[in-house]
Structures are given as C-alpha cells and as structure tokens.
Amino acid sequence: MNKGALALLNVYGGDSSDEEVPGPRVSTKREFRHDSDDASKPSKLPVPREFMDTSVDAENIDNPALHGGRVRSFRHVRGNWATFVYVPVEARAGIDELVSYAESITPPDFGVQRAYDYHISLTKTVILKHHWIKPFVDAIKTTFVGFNKFVVFFDEVRVYSNEEKTRTFLGLQTNSGHDSLVSIVHVLDRCLAEFNLPPFYEDPSFHLSVAWCVGDRERDFAHYLPRINAHLAELKTARSQDNWYILVDRLVCKIGNKMFEFHVK
Ligand code: AMP
C-alpha cells in the first residue's frame, strides 16, 4: 500500500530554494562586443561558458595530502558537478565500537580510517553538467511518488573496493531492505538514463561504509572479516538494537557542495 510519497522539500542545510545551483552564475544575457579596432567586422555572440569551458581547474587539481591520501575518481573540471544520491545515516556508538575493534586487529600499515559521512549509496558518483542540475533534480522529484518509509537492518560486514581499485572499504551490508532499495534504484536509474548517465550496479550490494583505506586491500581485509563479524554479533546482543537499523524516510542528492533532500510524506 502506497500511502506515502517522496517529495522534494528543500535544499539540505536550511537553504529553502531548490532553484539555486552551486558555482558561479552564468549570465545568459546576450553580449554584443563593440570592437573599436575593427568596427567593420560583425559582432559575434559569445559561446555560453558551460559549452566551452572544460579545462581542468588549476586551483582544484587533486592533492591527496589534503584528504588523507584518498585518490579522487574525478579531477575537478569546471562546469562538471560530482553527483550522487544516498540515504543519510546518523552516527551510532555501536558502529564506533565496531570500527575501533577493526582498527585494533588490523596491522597499522593498513592505515584504516573512520568514515564520518555515513550514507548508503543509491547511485554511483556521476558527473552532471551545470545546466543539467535543475532538470535532474526535477526529474527525481517528479519520479518519486508512492514510496513508503521502510526499515533496513545492518546485517554483516563486507569488504568493497571502488571501481578504480584505489580505495578499500569496510561496509555494513544490508540484506533486509534490499528489495525496497532496489525499487528506488530502478527509479533513479531511469532518471540517470534520461541524462545519459550510468546506472547503479547491476547487482547492488547496499551498505554503509564505516571505514576505508587507500589502495586495493580487499584480500588483506578478507582475512580479518570472520573476527570482525564475530565481534559484530557480540555487539548486537550487548548493545541496543537502535545501533543496527535505520528508518529510511529521506534521500539526499548531493551535487557538488549542494544537497537536495527528498522526504517520504
Ligand atoms: P560507498 O561507501 O557507497 O561509496 O561504497 C564504497 C564502494 O563500494 C564504492 O566505491 C563502490 O564502487 C563499491 N562497490 C563495489 N561493489 C559494489 C556493489 N555491488 N554495490 C554497491 N557498491 C559497490
């Protein structure tokens, strides 16, 4: 029974306008140049900036030292906005304890780091052109009708790596909410397709990344997984159930530094 609906409410973080987009505004006014050197030449309309400016932004070339050695998947290119949709998840003491345990049993050279921006991804990180931002957000808004709130439980720890194999993640996988999350992903995949953007994984494994390290450490971590999962099972009996599930009642679409929030009504 679909009595709830996901509707765009506002921009996350108190900004009430969903029209606003990040970055410098591009003037759409036509400018006729008066060329005093050669007044006989006809004036030309300027090419809009978003169509011509694809140069790498020199001030934003990736510096891994600034973010714990992480390697970005995308170089910053002017006019391109890294975009993804996710379920936000608040911090939990039980998960903190689990990560502390993982840190304590893995060798220091793994360089395990805690994840702070807890989320369950529903799209890959895709690149949106500046002028697609509003239509993309509108497409999500209009397509999300008739979704109910639902609960997902964190079932077990798994190891993931990104497609470039530059980072390895410890993730709490959710099997219980899988079907509901898959139906949201199908809706999002259709929106992405309208903009020629790639869909999420064909065989998605929804998870909350709780820690990560640089490089391809999937096999190294696999060795420690049984102990980490045994510890998770102990924590699940010792700590409140609130640590191990979330109510999915909103989604966030992050575009550059801007966040658009969608709520289940
Ligand atoms: P996230 O914390 O959502 O960024 O996910 C961590 C990494 O898991 C991402 O870089 C994904 O590419 C990776 N990943 C690998 N396989 C999958 C899968 N089947 N479903 C979802 N994410 C995956």
Tab-separated table of C-alpha atoms and ligand atoms in Angstrom:
chain	number	residue	atom	x	y	z
A	1	MET	CA	0.000	0.000	0.000
A	2	ASN	CA	1.498	3.258	-1.083
A	3	LYS	CA	0.248	5.987	1.146
A	4	GLY	CA	3.489	7.946	1.409
A	5	ALA	CA	5.181	9.935	-1.293
A	6	LEU	CA	8.698	11.171	-1.672
A	7	ALA	CA	8.588	14.833	-2.433
A	8	LEU	CA	11.300	17.392	-2.725
A	9	LEU	CA	11.088	19.671	0.275
A	10	ASN	CA	14.073	21.927	0.285
A	11	VAL	CA	17.786	22.213	-0.035
A	12	TYR	CA	19.535	20.411	2.802
A	13	GLY	CA	21.085	22.716	5.369
A	14	GLY	CA	18.439	25.361	5.643
A	15	ASP	CA	18.550	26.813	2.165
A	16	SER	CA	14.964	26.999	1.111
A	17	SER	CA	15.491	27.338	-2.619
A	18	ASP	CA	15.721	24.295	-4.849
A	19	GLU	CA	16.477	26.543	-7.800
A	20	GLU	CA	19.886	27.562	-6.617
A	21	VAL	CA	22.872	25.756	-8.058
A	22	PRO	CA	26.467	25.789	-6.888
A	23	GLY	CA	29.258	27.693	-8.508
A	24	PRO	CA	29.460	30.947	-10.378
A	25	ARG	CA	26.301	32.054	-12.094
A	26	VAL	CA	26.493	32.123	-15.846
A	27	SER	CA	24.973	35.182	-17.428
A	28	THR	CA	22.505	34.285	-20.107
A	29	LYS	CA	22.339	37.838	-21.332
A	30	ARG	CA	23.495	38.296	-24.880
A	31	GLU	CA	26.504	40.495	-25.115
A	32	PHE	CA	27.368	42.353	-28.303
A	33	ARG	CA	31.031	43.220	-28.392
A	34	HIS	CA	31.954	46.567	-29.798
A	35	ASP	CA	35.360	46.120	-31.372
A	36	SER	CA	36.887	49.561	-31.673
A	37	ASP	CA	39.900	48.210	-33.641
A	38	ASP	CA	37.756	46.913	-36.438
A	39	ALA	CA	34.271	48.332	-36.361
A	40	SER	CA	33.545	46.928	-39.808
A	41	LYS	CA	33.575	43.272	-38.548
A	42	PRO	CA	30.189	41.937	-37.485
A	43	SER	CA	29.901	41.364	-33.711
A	44	LYS	CA	29.661	37.730	-32.591
A	45	LEU	CA	27.516	36.268	-29.852
A	46	PRO	CA	29.705	34.755	-27.140
A	47	VAL	CA	29.622	30.972	-26.688
A	48	PRO	CA	27.947	30.169	-23.328
A	49	ARG	CA	30.620	29.304	-20.793
A	50	GLU	CA	29.283	25.880	-19.897
A	51	PHE	CA	29.691	24.773	-23.512
A	52	MET	CA	33.262	25.922	-23.956
A	53	ASP	CA	34.927	25.714	-20.548
A	54	THR	CA	36.067	22.163	-19.950
A	55	SER	CA	39.577	22.985	-18.794
A	56	VAL	CA	40.947	21.466	-15.622
A	57	ASP	CA	40.610	23.977	-12.829
A	58	ALA	CA	44.214	24.653	-11.827
A	59	GLU	CA	43.201	25.552	-8.266
A	60	ASN	CA	41.400	22.263	-7.817
A	61	ILE	CA	43.892	19.710	-9.059
A	62	ASP	CA	43.720	16.833	-6.611
A	63	ASN	CA	46.113	16.965	-3.674
A	64	PRO	CA	45.837	13.644	-1.804
A	65	ALA	CA	47.722	15.117	1.161
A	66	LEU	CA	44.710	17.313	1.858
A	67	HIS	CA	42.315	14.418	2.338
A	68	GLY	CA	44.144	11.575	3.990
A	69	GLY	CA	45.767	10.233	0.838
A	70	ARG	CA	42.450	9.418	-0.810
A	71	VAL	CA	42.599	9.431	-4.580
A	72	ARG	CA	39.699	11.160	-6.228
A	73	SER	CA	37.939	9.348	-9.047
A	74	PHE	CA	37.360	12.576	-10.933
A	75	ARG	CA	39.610	15.513	-11.491
A	76	HIS	CA	37.777	18.732	-10.923
A	77	VAL	CA	36.682	20.139	-14.252
A	78	ARG	CA	34.902	23.472	-14.417
A	79	GLY	CA	31.225	23.065	-15.246
A	80	ASN	CA	31.165	19.391	-14.132
A	81	TRP	CA	29.479	18.527	-10.839
A	82	ALA	CA	30.125	15.285	-8.994
A	83	THR	CA	26.680	13.959	-8.118
A	84	PHE	CA	25.277	11.035	-6.161
A	85	VAL	CA	22.116	10.037	-4.354
A	86	TYR	CA	22.137	8.341	-0.969
A	87	VAL	CA	20.291	7.517	2.209
A	88	PRO	CA	21.854	9.597	5.021
A	89	VAL	CA	22.696	7.665	8.188
A	90	GLU	CA	23.411	9.190	11.594
A	91	ALA	CA	26.400	8.148	13.690
A	92	ARG	CA	25.944	5.319	16.169
A	93	ALA	CA	28.000	4.350	19.226
A	94	GLY	CA	27.747	0.633	18.400
A	95	ILE	CA	29.255	1.226	14.953
A	96	ASP	CA	32.049	3.296	16.513
A	97	GLU	CA	32.883	0.351	18.745
A	98	LEU	CA	32.906	-1.980	15.764
A	99	VAL	CA	35.339	0.278	13.864
A	100	SER	CA	37.588	0.574	16.944
A	101	TYR	CA	37.742	-3.208	17.038
A	102	ALA	CA	38.595	-3.400	13.299
A	103	GLU	CA	41.334	-0.810	13.829
A	104	SER	CA	42.722	-2.750	16.795
A	105	ILE	CA	43.087	-6.088	14.979
A	106	THR	CA	44.342	-4.890	11.576
A	107	PRO	CA	48.027	-4.051	11.088
A	108	PRO	CA	48.841	-0.327	11.313
A	109	ASP	CA	50.160	-0.332	7.751
A	110	PHE	CA	46.576	-0.864	6.520
A	111	GLY	CA	46.049	2.764	7.548
A	112	VAL	CA	42.388	2.174	8.444
A	113	GLN	CA	40.473	5.441	8.687
A	114	ARG	CA	36.994	6.022	10.022
A	115	ALA	CA	34.264	7.118	7.665
A	116	TYR	CA	32.368	10.112	9.026
A	117	ASP	CA	29.888	10.842	6.251
A	118	TYR	CA	27.651	7.821	6.924
A	119	HIS	CA	25.407	7.002	3.978
A	120	ILE	CA	24.012	4.194	1.835
A	121	SER	CA	24.723	4.971	-1.823
A	122	LEU	CA	21.886	4.567	-4.315
A	123	THR	CA	23.778	5.795	-7.377
A	124	LYS	CA	27.384	5.784	-8.448
A	125	THR	CA	29.100	9.163	-8.428
A	126	VAL	CA	28.231	10.604	-11.821
A	127	ILE	CA	29.153	13.844	-13.494
A	128	LEU	CA	26.412	16.370	-14.143
A	129	LYS	CA	26.864	19.382	-16.362
A	130	HIS	CA	25.970	22.631	-14.671
A	131	HIS	CA	22.939	23.239	-16.885
A	132	TRP	CA	21.547	19.750	-16.117
A	133	ILE	CA	21.349	20.273	-12.366
A	134	LYS	CA	17.853	21.687	-12.187
A	135	PRO	CA	16.282	19.297	-14.723
A	136	PHE	CA	17.971	16.374	-12.972
A	137	VAL	CA	16.639	17.367	-9.535
A	138	ASP	CA	13.202	17.986	-11.059
A	139	ALA	CA	13.298	14.553	-12.700
A	140	ILE	CA	13.990	12.888	-9.355
A	141	LYS	CA	11.285	14.973	-7.705
A	142	THR	CA	8.607	14.045	-10.220
A	143	THR	CA	9.559	10.380	-10.448
A	144	PHE	CA	9.491	9.757	-6.716
A	145	VAL	CA	5.857	9.241	-5.968
A	146	GLY	CA	4.359	6.484	-3.879
A	147	PHE	CA	7.248	5.286	-1.756
A	148	ASN	CA	6.706	4.253	1.842
A	149	LYS	CA	9.137	4.589	4.700
A	150	PHE	CA	10.921	1.359	5.446
A	151	VAL	CA	13.494	-0.078	7.804
A	152	VAL	CA	16.866	-1.542	6.865
A	153	PHE	CA	18.997	-3.594	9.232
A	154	PHE	CA	22.768	-3.772	9.100
A	155	ASP	CA	23.446	-7.450	8.757
A	156	GLU	CA	27.137	-8.174	8.288
A	157	VAL	CA	30.472	-6.597	7.472
A	158	ARG	CA	31.777	-6.941	3.920
A	159	VAL	CA	34.753	-5.567	2.053
A	160	TYR	CA	34.275	-3.370	-1.015
A	161	SER	CA	36.620	-1.585	-3.335
A	162	ASN	CA	35.935	1.224	-5.729
A	163	GLU	CA	35.961	0.565	-9.456
A	164	GLU	CA	39.440	2.028	-9.884
A	165	LYS	CA	40.739	-0.176	-7.031
A	166	THR	CA	42.281	2.850	-5.365
A	167	ARG	CA	40.320	2.541	-2.116
A	168	THR	CA	39.061	-0.332	0.003
A	169	PHE	CA	36.033	-0.042	2.300
A	170	LEU	CA	34.629	-1.928	5.262
A	171	GLY	CA	30.881	-1.788	4.861
A	172	LEU	CA	27.894	-2.904	6.914
A	173	GLN	CA	25.783	-4.669	4.332
A	174	THR	CA	22.007	-4.556	4.456
A	175	ASN	CA	20.120	-7.549	3.099
A	176	SER	CA	16.815	-6.864	4.816
A	177	GLY	CA	15.962	-3.633	2.993
A	178	HIS	CA	17.354	-4.881	-0.299
A	179	ASP	CA	14.091	-5.090	-2.296
A	180	SER	CA	12.874	-1.632	-1.234
A	181	LEU	CA	16.259	-0.099	-2.013
A	182	VAL	CA	16.311	-1.860	-5.398
A	183	SER	CA	12.962	-0.290	-6.317
A	184	ILE	CA	14.347	3.170	-5.513
A	185	VAL	CA	17.472	2.423	-7.535
A	186	HIS	CA	15.312	1.461	-10.543
A	187	VAL	CA	13.602	4.849	-10.378
A	188	LEU	CA	16.931	6.634	-10.067
A	189	ASP	CA	18.451	4.597	-12.907
A	190	ARG	CA	15.631	5.788	-15.169
A	191	CYS	CA	16.377	9.421	-14.240
A	192	LEU	CA	20.085	8.866	-14.866
A	193	ALA	CA	19.345	7.305	-18.263
A	194	GLU	CA	17.481	10.460	-19.329
A	195	PHE	CA	20.755	12.302	-18.882
A	196	ASN	CA	22.877	9.556	-20.450
A	197	LEU	CA	24.437	8.786	-17.086
A	198	PRO	CA	25.422	5.289	-15.966
A	199	PRO	CA	23.101	3.237	-13.726
A	200	PHE	CA	23.977	1.822	-10.310
A	201	TYR	CA	25.495	-1.657	-10.039
A	202	GLU	CA	23.503	-4.340	-11.840
A	203	ASP	CA	23.929	-6.481	-8.746
A	204	PRO	CA	23.857	-3.857	-5.992
A	205	SER	CA	25.165	-4.635	-2.541
A	206	PHE	CA	23.722	-1.867	-0.357
A	207	HIS	CA	25.966	-0.968	2.516
A	208	LEU	CA	27.093	1.661	4.965
A	209	SER	CA	30.848	2.212	4.640
A	210	VAL	CA	32.246	2.584	8.156
A	211	ALA	CA	35.984	2.630	7.438
A	212	TRP	CA	38.308	2.766	4.477
A	213	CYS	CA	41.947	2.693	3.479
A	214	VAL	CA	43.996	3.639	0.452
A	215	GLY	CA	44.762	1.012	-2.204
A	216	ASP	CA	43.346	-2.395	-3.083
A	217	ARG	CA	43.279	-4.242	0.249
A	218	GLU	CA	40.272	-6.459	-0.414
A	219	ARG	CA	42.152	-9.705	0.073
A	220	ASP	CA	44.057	-8.445	3.115
A	221	PHE	CA	40.842	-7.409	4.829
A	222	ALA	CA	39.112	-10.684	3.938
A	223	HIS	CA	41.460	-12.396	6.386
A	224	TYR	CA	40.097	-10.296	9.296
A	225	LEU	CA	36.423	-10.409	8.292
A	226	PRO	CA	35.384	-13.501	10.317
A	227	ARG	CA	36.698	-11.903	13.519
A	228	ILE	CA	35.096	-8.561	12.750
A	229	ASN	CA	31.759	-10.250	12.027
A	230	ALA	CA	32.005	-12.326	15.212
A	231	HIS	CA	32.537	-9.093	17.120
A	232	LEU	CA	29.543	-7.533	15.365
A	233	ALA	CA	27.396	-10.472	16.521
A	234	GLU	CA	28.567	-9.910	20.116
A	235	LEU	CA	27.868	-6.179	19.917
A	236	LYS	CA	24.408	-6.841	18.534
A	237	THR	CA	23.460	-8.757	21.667
A	238	ALA	CA	25.295	-6.448	24.069
A	239	ARG	CA	24.190	-3.076	22.674
A	240	SER	CA	20.806	-1.534	21.961
A	241	GLN	CA	19.031	-2.589	18.766
A	242	ASP	CA	18.904	1.110	17.770
A	243	ASN	CA	22.510	0.780	16.666
A	244	TRP	CA	21.781	-1.762	13.987
A	245	TYR	CA	18.934	-0.440	11.871
A	246	ILE	CA	17.697	2.789	10.298
A	247	LEU	CA	14.345	4.081	9.150
A	248	VAL	CA	14.648	5.195	5.545
A	249	ASP	CA	12.444	8.273	5.393
A	250	ARG	CA	14.540	10.624	3.257
A	251	LEU	CA	17.094	10.641	0.470
A	252	VAL	CA	19.710	13.218	-0.392
A	253	CYS	CA	21.034	14.133	-3.824
A	254	LYS	CA	24.459	15.742	-3.436
A	255	ILE	CA	25.589	17.838	-6.375
A	256	GLY	CA	28.968	19.441	-5.836
A	257	ASN	CA	28.621	21.076	-2.425
A	258	LYS	CA	24.865	21.416	-2.636
A	259	MET	CA	22.400	18.962	-1.131
A	260	PHE	CA	18.796	18.426	-2.197
A	261	GLU	CA	16.673	16.483	0.246
A	262	PHE	CA	13.667	14.303	-0.587
A	263	HIS	CA	11.295	13.194	2.178
A	264	VAL	CA	8.778	10.413	2.427
A	265	LYS	CA	5.480	12.022	3.355
B	1	AMP	P1	30.240	3.885	-0.807
B	1	AMP	O1	30.591	3.913	0.649
B	1	AMP	O2	28.769	3.835	-1.051
B	1	AMP	O3	30.955	4.938	-1.580
B	1	AMP	O4	30.752	2.493	-1.366
B	1	AMP	C1	32.096	2.114	-1.310
B	1	AMP	C2	32.486	1.434	-2.585
B	1	AMP	O5	31.808	0.212	-2.761
B	1	AMP	C3	32.170	2.261	-3.824
B	1	AMP	O6	33.366	2.803	-4.333
B	1	AMP	C4	31.569	1.246	-4.773
B	1	AMP	O7	32.171	1.342	-6.037
B	1	AMP	C5	31.919	-0.079	-4.133
B	1	AMP	N1	31.111	-1.212	-4.559
B	1	AMP	C6	31.695	-2.287	-5.082
B	1	AMP	N2	30.766	-3.197	-5.427
B	1	AMP	C7	29.556	-2.681	-5.123
B	1	AMP	C8	28.209	-3.163	-5.267
B	1	AMP	N3	27.912	-4.357	-5.785
B	1	AMP	N4	27.210	-2.371	-4.852
B	1	AMP	C9	27.495	-1.179	-4.307
B	1	AMP	N5	28.747	-0.664	-4.152
B	1	AMP	C10	29.785	-1.414	-4.570
